[in-house]
mmCIF file with all atom_site columns, C-alpha atoms in Angstrom:
data_model
loop_
_atom_site.group_PDB
_atom_site.id
_atom_site.type_symbol
_atom_site.label_atom_id
_atom_site.label_alt_id
_atom_site.label_comp_id
_atom_site.label_asym_id
_atom_site.label_entity_id
_atom_site.label_seq_id
_atom_site.pdbx_PDB_ins_code
_atom_site.Cartn_x
_atom_site.Cartn_y
_atom_site.Cartn_z
_atom_site.occupancy
_atom_site.B_iso_or_equiv
_atom_site.pdbx_formal_charge
_atom_site.auth_seq_id
_atom_site.auth_comp_id
_atom_site.auth_asym_id
_atom_site.auth_atom_id
_atom_site.pdbx_PDB_model_num
ATOM 1   C CA . MET F 1 1   ? 13.926 -15.272 6.914   1.00 95.00 ? 1   MET F CA 1
ATOM 2   C CA . LYS F 1 2   ? 11.513 -14.727 4.191   1.00 97.00 ? 2   LYS F CA 1
ATOM 3   C CA . THR F 1 3   ? 13.505 -15.192 1.195   1.00 98.00 ? 3   THR F CA 1
ATOM 4   C CA . PHE F 1 4   ? 12.936 -12.733 -2.197  1.00 98.00 ? 4   PHE F CA 1
ATOM 5   C CA . GLU F 1 5   ? 12.989 -13.091 -5.820  1.00 98.00 ? 5   GLU F CA 1
ATOM 6   C CA . THR F 1 6   ? 13.190 -10.058 -8.536  1.00 98.00 ? 6   THR F CA 1
ATOM 7   C CA . ASN F 1 7   ? 13.519 -10.102 -11.813 1.00 97.00 ? 7   ASN F CA 1
ATOM 8   C CA . ASN F 1 8   ? 14.919 -7.036  -13.196 1.00 97.00 ? 8   ASN F CA 1
ATOM 9   C CA . ALA F 1 9   ? 16.033 -3.115  -10.817 1.00 96.00 ? 9   ALA F CA 1
ATOM 10  C CA . HIS F 1 10  ? 12.177 -2.304  -11.902 1.00 97.00 ? 10  HIS F CA 1
ATOM 11  C CA . GLU F 1 11  ? 10.895 -4.879  -8.691  1.00 98.00 ? 11  GLU F CA 1
ATOM 12  C CA . THR F 1 12  ? 13.772 -4.265  -5.969  1.00 98.00 ? 12  THR F CA 1
ATOM 13  C CA . PHE F 1 13  ? 13.396 -1.272  -6.216  1.00 98.00 ? 13  PHE F CA 1
ATOM 14  C CA . LEU F 1 14  ? 9.699  -2.439  -5.166  1.00 98.00 ? 14  LEU F CA 1
ATOM 15  C CA . LEU F 1 15  ? 11.000 -4.464  -2.747  1.00 98.00 ? 15  LEU F CA 1
ATOM 16  C CA . GLY F 1 16  ? 12.687 -1.862  -0.737  1.00 98.00 ? 16  GLY F CA 1
ATOM 17  C CA . GLU F 1 17  ? 9.696  1.304   -1.086  1.00 98.00 ? 17  GLU F CA 1
ATOM 18  C CA . LYS F 1 18  ? 7.522  -2.245  0.608   1.00 98.00 ? 18  LYS F CA 1
ATOM 19  C CA . ILE F 1 19  ? 10.789 -2.234  3.828   1.00 98.00 ? 19  ILE F CA 1
ATOM 20  C CA . GLY F 1 20  ? 10.927 1.492   3.427   1.00 98.00 ? 20  GLY F CA 1
ATOM 21  C CA . LYS F 1 21  ? 7.462  1.879   4.157   1.00 98.00 ? 21  LYS F CA 1
ATOM 22  C CA . GLU F 1 22  ? 7.271  -0.524  7.025   1.00 97.00 ? 22  GLU F CA 1
ATOM 23  C CA . ALA F 1 23  ? 10.364 0.900   8.504   1.00 97.00 ? 23  ALA F CA 1
ATOM 24  C CA . LYS F 1 24  ? 10.046 2.461   12.228  1.00 97.00 ? 24  LYS F CA 1
ATOM 25  C CA . SER F 1 25  ? 11.496 4.948   14.173  1.00 97.00 ? 25  SER F CA 1
ATOM 26  C CA . GLY F 1 26  ? 15.715 2.879   14.954  1.00 97.00 ? 26  GLY F CA 1
ATOM 27  C CA . ALA F 1 27  ? 15.295 0.517   12.227  1.00 98.00 ? 27  ALA F CA 1
ATOM 28  C CA . VAL F 1 28  ? 18.608 -0.627  11.238  1.00 98.00 ? 28  VAL F CA 1
ATOM 29  C CA . ILE F 1 29  ? 19.482 -2.212  7.872   1.00 98.00 ? 29  ILE F CA 1
ATOM 30  C CA . ALA F 1 30  ? 22.700 -3.937  7.348   1.00 98.00 ? 30  ALA F CA 1
ATOM 31  C CA . LEU F 1 31  ? 23.225 -4.867  3.178   1.00 97.00 ? 31  LEU F CA 1
ATOM 32  C CA . ILE F 1 32  ? 24.904 -7.681  2.056   1.00 97.00 ? 32  ILE F CA 1
ATOM 33  C CA . GLY F 1 33  ? 25.836 -8.059  -1.798  1.00 95.00 ? 33  GLY F CA 1
ATOM 34  C CA . ASP F 1 34  ? 29.027 -8.252  -4.576  1.00 93.00 ? 34  ASP F CA 1
ATOM 35  C CA . LEU F 1 35  ? 29.341 -5.163  -6.588  1.00 88.00 ? 35  LEU F CA 1
ATOM 36  C CA . GLY F 1 36  ? 27.244 -4.422  -9.301  1.00 87.00 ? 36  GLY F CA 1
ATOM 37  C CA . CYS F 1 37  ? 24.488 -6.869  -7.146  1.00 92.00 ? 37  CYS F CA 1
ATOM 38  C CA . GLY F 1 38  ? 21.301 -3.926  -6.216  1.00 92.00 ? 38  GLY F CA 1
ATOM 39  C CA . LYS F 1 39  ? 22.780 -2.744  -3.015  1.00 95.00 ? 39  LYS F CA 1
ATOM 40  C CA . THR F 1 40  ? 22.226 0.717   -4.403  1.00 92.00 ? 40  THR F CA 1
ATOM 41  C CA . VAL F 1 41  ? 18.175 -0.207  -6.335  1.00 95.00 ? 41  VAL F CA 1
ATOM 42  C CA . LEU F 1 42  ? 17.365 -1.317  -2.809  1.00 97.00 ? 42  LEU F CA 1
ATOM 43  C CA . THR F 1 43  ? 18.345 1.423   -1.053  1.00 96.00 ? 43  THR F CA 1
ATOM 44  C CA . LYS F 1 44  ? 16.806 4.058   -3.480  1.00 97.00 ? 44  LYS F CA 1
ATOM 45  C CA . GLY F 1 45  ? 13.587 1.982   -2.668  1.00 98.00 ? 45  GLY F CA 1
ATOM 46  C CA . ILE F 1 46  ? 13.557 1.574   1.004   1.00 98.00 ? 46  ILE F CA 1
ATOM 47  C CA . ALA F 1 47  ? 13.891 5.447   0.202   1.00 98.00 ? 47  ALA F CA 1
ATOM 48  C CA . ALA F 1 48  ? 10.851 5.747   -1.355  1.00 98.00 ? 48  ALA F CA 1
ATOM 49  C CA . GLY F 1 49  ? 8.881  4.029   0.745   1.00 98.00 ? 49  GLY F CA 1
ATOM 50  C CA . LEU F 1 50  ? 10.878 6.383   3.852   1.00 98.00 ? 50  LEU F CA 1
ATOM 51  C CA . GLY F 1 51  ? 8.807  9.008   1.137   1.00 98.00 ? 51  GLY F CA 1
ATOM 52  C CA . ILE F 1 52  ? 12.323 10.555  0.810   1.00 97.00 ? 52  ILE F CA 1
ATOM 53  C CA . LYS F 1 53  ? 13.002 12.849  -2.763  1.00 92.00 ? 53  LYS F CA 1
ATOM 54  C CA . GLU F 1 54  ? 15.943 13.937  -2.774  1.00 92.00 ? 54  GLU F CA 1
ATOM 55  C CA . VAL F 1 55  ? 17.715 12.075  -6.406  1.00 91.00 ? 55  VAL F CA 1
ATOM 56  C CA . VAL F 1 56  ? 19.984 8.938   -3.658  1.00 92.00 ? 56  VAL F CA 1
ATOM 57  C CA . SER F 1 57  ? 22.808 7.411   -5.379  1.00 85.00 ? 57  SER F CA 1
ATOM 58  C CA . SER F 1 58  ? 25.859 5.522   -2.782  1.00 79.00 ? 58  SER F CA 1
ATOM 59  C CA . PRO F 1 59  ? 28.043 7.364   -0.428  1.00 74.00 ? 59  PRO F CA 1
ATOM 60  C CA . THR F 1 60  ? 31.011 5.201   -1.455  1.00 69.00 ? 60  THR F CA 1
ATOM 61  C CA . PHE F 1 61  ? 33.607 7.875   -1.163  1.00 74.00 ? 61  PHE F CA 1
ATOM 62  C CA . VAL F 1 62  ? 31.684 9.784   1.873   1.00 81.00 ? 62  VAL F CA 1
ATOM 63  C CA . ILE F 1 63  ? 30.893 6.864   4.083   1.00 89.00 ? 63  ILE F CA 1
ATOM 64  C CA . LEU F 1 64  ? 27.192 8.985   4.975   1.00 93.00 ? 64  LEU F CA 1
ATOM 65  C CA . GLN F 1 65  ? 25.586 10.717  3.313   1.00 93.00 ? 65  GLN F CA 1
ATOM 66  C CA . GLY F 1 66  ? 21.689 11.821  5.074   1.00 94.00 ? 66  GLY F CA 1
ATOM 67  C CA . TYR F 1 67  ? 19.260 12.168  4.141   1.00 95.00 ? 67  TYR F CA 1
ATOM 68  C CA . GLU F 1 68  ? 15.086 14.545  6.008   1.00 93.00 ? 68  GLU F CA 1
ATOM 69  C CA . SER F 1 69  ? 12.477 14.975  3.577   1.00 93.00 ? 69  SER F CA 1
ATOM 70  C CA . GLY F 1 70  ? 10.637 11.456  4.474   1.00 95.00 ? 70  GLY F CA 1
ATOM 71  C CA . ARG F 1 71  ? 8.630  10.999  7.727   1.00 96.00 ? 71  ARG F CA 1
ATOM 72  C CA . LEU F 1 72  ? 11.706 9.639   9.146   1.00 97.00 ? 72  LEU F CA 1
ATOM 73  C CA . PRO F 1 73  ? 15.255 10.662  8.249   1.00 97.00 ? 73  PRO F CA 1
ATOM 74  C CA . LEU F 1 74  ? 17.160 8.128   6.149   1.00 98.00 ? 74  LEU F CA 1
ATOM 75  C CA . TYR F 1 75  ? 21.336 7.845   7.117   1.00 97.00 ? 75  TYR F CA 1
ATOM 76  C CA . HIS F 1 76  ? 23.355 5.618   4.385   1.00 96.00 ? 76  HIS F CA 1
ATOM 77  C CA . PHE F 1 77  ? 26.341 4.080   5.397   1.00 95.00 ? 77  PHE F CA 1
ATOM 78  C CA . ASP F 1 78  ? 29.098 2.293   2.590   1.00 93.00 ? 78  ASP F CA 1
ATOM 79  C CA . VAL F 1 79  ? 31.742 1.586   4.722   1.00 94.00 ? 79  VAL F CA 1
ATOM 80  C CA . TYR F 1 80  ? 33.229 -0.495  1.231   1.00 92.00 ? 80  TYR F CA 1
ATOM 81  C CA . ARG F 1 81  ? 36.255 1.649   1.497   1.00 88.00 ? 81  ARG F CA 1
ATOM 82  C CA . VAL F 1 82  ? 36.434 1.777   5.785   1.00 88.00 ? 82  VAL F CA 1
ATOM 83  C CA . SER F 1 83  ? 39.668 -0.325  6.071   1.00 85.00 ? 83  SER F CA 1
ATOM 84  C CA . ASP F 1 84  ? 39.589 -0.883  10.304  1.00 89.00 ? 84  ASP F CA 1
ATOM 85  C CA . VAL F 1 85  ? 36.018 -0.457  11.603  1.00 89.00 ? 85  VAL F CA 1
ATOM 86  C CA . ARG F 1 86  ? 37.178 2.336   14.588  1.00 89.00 ? 86  ARG F CA 1
ATOM 87  C CA . GLU F 1 87  ? 37.196 5.139   11.506  1.00 89.00 ? 87  GLU F CA 1
ATOM 88  C CA . MET F 1 88  ? 33.435 4.431   12.273  1.00 93.00 ? 88  MET F CA 1
ATOM 89  C CA . ASP F 1 89  ? 33.675 6.293   15.530  1.00 90.00 ? 89  ASP F CA 1
ATOM 90  C CA . GLU F 1 90  ? 34.828 10.183  12.578  1.00 88.00 ? 90  GLU F CA 1
ATOM 91  C CA . THR F 1 91  ? 31.228 9.654   11.193  1.00 90.00 ? 91  THR F CA 1
ATOM 92  C CA . GLY F 1 92  ? 28.901 9.418   14.113  1.00 91.00 ? 92  GLY F CA 1
ATOM 93  C CA . TYR F 1 93  ? 27.989 6.489   13.449  1.00 94.00 ? 93  TYR F CA 1
ATOM 94  C CA . PHE F 1 94  ? 26.227 4.662   16.449  1.00 94.00 ? 94  PHE F CA 1
ATOM 95  C CA . GLU F 1 95  ? 24.517 8.206   16.905  1.00 95.00 ? 95  GLU F CA 1
ATOM 96  C CA . TYR F 1 96  ? 22.864 7.265   13.912  1.00 95.00 ? 96  TYR F CA 1
ATOM 97  C CA . VAL F 1 97  ? 22.074 4.101   14.304  1.00 95.00 ? 97  VAL F CA 1
ATOM 98  C CA . TYR F 1 98  ? 21.055 4.037   18.220  1.00 95.00 ? 98  TYR F CA 1
ATOM 99  C CA . GLY F 1 99  ? 19.020 6.894   16.760  1.00 94.00 ? 99  GLY F CA 1
ATOM 100 C CA . ASP F 1 100 ? 15.275 7.723   16.487  1.00 95.00 ? 100 ASP F CA 1
ATOM 101 C CA . GLY F 1 101 ? 16.099 7.800   11.607  1.00 97.00 ? 101 GLY F CA 1
ATOM 102 C CA . VAL F 1 102 ? 16.866 5.051   9.548   1.00 98.00 ? 102 VAL F CA 1
ATOM 103 C CA . THR F 1 103 ? 19.803 3.908   9.276   1.00 98.00 ? 103 THR F CA 1
ATOM 104 C CA . LEU F 1 104 ? 20.954 1.812   5.957   1.00 98.00 ? 104 LEU F CA 1
ATOM 105 C CA . ILE F 1 105 ? 24.798 0.450   5.933   1.00 96.00 ? 105 ILE F CA 1
ATOM 106 C CA . GLU F 1 106 ? 26.131 -1.397  3.259   1.00 95.00 ? 106 GLU F CA 1
ATOM 107 C CA . TRP F 1 107 ? 29.112 -3.670  2.839   1.00 95.00 ? 107 TRP F CA 1
ATOM 108 C CA . ALA F 1 108 ? 27.098 -4.220  7.344   1.00 96.00 ? 108 ALA F CA 1
ATOM 109 C CA . ASN F 1 109 ? 29.154 -7.155  6.793   1.00 95.00 ? 109 ASN F CA 1
ATOM 110 C CA . LEU F 1 110 ? 32.655 -4.831  7.129   1.00 94.00 ? 110 LEU F CA 1
ATOM 111 C CA . ILE F 1 111 ? 32.152 -3.854  9.950   1.00 95.00 ? 111 ILE F CA 1
ATOM 112 C CA . GLU F 1 112 ? 28.988 -6.451  11.854  1.00 94.00 ? 112 GLU F CA 1
ATOM 113 C CA . GLU F 1 113 ? 31.605 -6.277  15.311  1.00 95.00 ? 113 GLU F CA 1
ATOM 114 C CA . ILE F 1 114 ? 30.236 -2.656  15.921  1.00 96.00 ? 114 ILE F CA 1
ATOM 115 C CA . LEU F 1 115 ? 26.830 -3.514  15.014  1.00 96.00 ? 115 LEU F CA 1
ATOM 116 C CA . PRO F 1 116 ? 23.871 -3.541  16.917  1.00 96.00 ? 116 PRO F CA 1
ATOM 117 C CA . ALA F 1 117 ? 22.182 -6.310  18.746  1.00 94.00 ? 117 ALA F CA 1
ATOM 118 C CA . GLU F 1 118 ? 18.515 -6.417  16.547  1.00 95.00 ? 118 GLU F CA 1
ATOM 119 C CA . TYR F 1 119 ? 19.042 -5.218  13.141  1.00 97.00 ? 119 TYR F CA 1
ATOM 120 C CA . MET F 1 120 ? 17.503 -6.148  9.670   1.00 98.00 ? 120 MET F CA 1
ATOM 121 C CA . ARG F 1 121 ? 20.146 -8.270  7.801   1.00 98.00 ? 121 ARG F CA 1
ATOM 122 C CA . ILE F 1 122 ? 19.524 -8.379  3.451   1.00 98.00 ? 122 ILE F CA 1
ATOM 123 C CA . GLU F 1 123 ? 21.345 -10.675 1.753   1.00 98.00 ? 123 GLU F CA 1
ATOM 124 C CA . ILE F 1 124 ? 21.618 -9.984  -2.253  1.00 98.00 ? 124 ILE F CA 1
ATOM 125 C CA . LYS F 1 125 ? 22.549 -12.452 -4.424  1.00 97.00 ? 125 LYS F CA 1
ATOM 126 C CA . LYS F 1 126 ? 23.298 -12.872 -8.530  1.00 95.00 ? 126 LYS F CA 1
ATOM 127 C CA . ASP F 1 127 ? 21.843 -16.344 -10.303 1.00 94.00 ? 127 ASP F CA 1
ATOM 128 C CA . LEU F 1 128 ? 23.008 -15.805 -13.792 1.00 92.00 ? 128 LEU F CA 1
ATOM 129 C CA . ASP F 1 129 ? 21.822 -18.759 -15.057 1.00 94.00 ? 129 ASP F CA 1
ATOM 130 C CA . LYS F 1 130 ? 18.660 -17.785 -13.873 1.00 94.00 ? 130 LYS F CA 1
ATOM 131 C CA . GLY F 1 131 ? 18.848 -14.592 -15.976 1.00 92.00 ? 131 GLY F CA 1
ATOM 132 C CA . PHE F 1 132 ? 21.570 -11.177 -15.708 1.00 93.00 ? 132 PHE F CA 1
ATOM 133 C CA . ASP F 1 133 ? 18.753 -9.244  -13.880 1.00 94.00 ? 133 ASP F CA 1
ATOM 134 C CA . TYR F 1 134 ? 18.259 -11.999 -11.567 1.00 97.00 ? 134 TYR F CA 1
ATOM 135 C CA . ARG F 1 135 ? 18.654 -11.305 -7.749  1.00 97.00 ? 135 ARG F CA 1
ATOM 136 C CA . ARG F 1 136 ? 17.668 -14.109 -4.544  1.00 98.00 ? 136 ARG F CA 1
ATOM 137 C CA . ILE F 1 137 ? 17.038 -11.335 -1.506  1.00 98.00 ? 137 ILE F CA 1
ATOM 138 C CA . ASN F 1 138 ? 17.275 -12.978 1.986   1.00 98.00 ? 138 ASN F CA 1
ATOM 139 C CA . VAL F 1 139 ? 16.018 -10.607 4.282   1.00 98.00 ? 139 VAL F CA 1
ATOM 140 C CA . ARG F 1 140 ? 16.526 -11.525 8.463   1.00 97.00 ? 140 ARG F CA 1
ATOM 141 C CA . TYR F 1 141 ? 13.925 -9.675  10.737  1.00 88.00 ? 141 TYR F CA 1
ATOM 142 C CA . PRO F 1 142 ? 15.028 -8.111  13.862  1.00 83.00 ? 142 PRO F CA 1
#
C-alpha cells in the first residue's frame, strides 16, 4: 500500500491522472471515502490519464456512465444509491468488471461482496486539522 497526501483539488486530480496513465486493460478501481472527499476529482484525473476528452461527472442518479474516447474505455459506477447488490445485475456490472476497459466504482465498500478478487482499492480521507483541502489517499495495488 502507498499513501499520498494532497493539499488541494489540483493535486488530487494529478494523482488520478498518474493512476489513469498507468491503468491497464481490465483494471478495477474501488474508491472509498465520505461525501465531498474528492472521489469525483480523482476520477476526473484518472479519465484525463486515460486520454478521455468527454466531461466527467459523478453518475449518482444513473449509477453508470461510460466514456469511450480514451486509450481504454472508462466505466464509472457510483453505487451510493444502490440498496441491494442484486441491483448491480441490471447495470451489466459483471460484463464491465470482467471486460477490457477500466472500471471505477465510487462507494465500492457498499458492494464489497461482489468486487473481483483483484482490484485497486483507493481510500480518501480528509483531515481538517491539516486544512480544508488536505486529503490522505491510501492506494492498495492488486
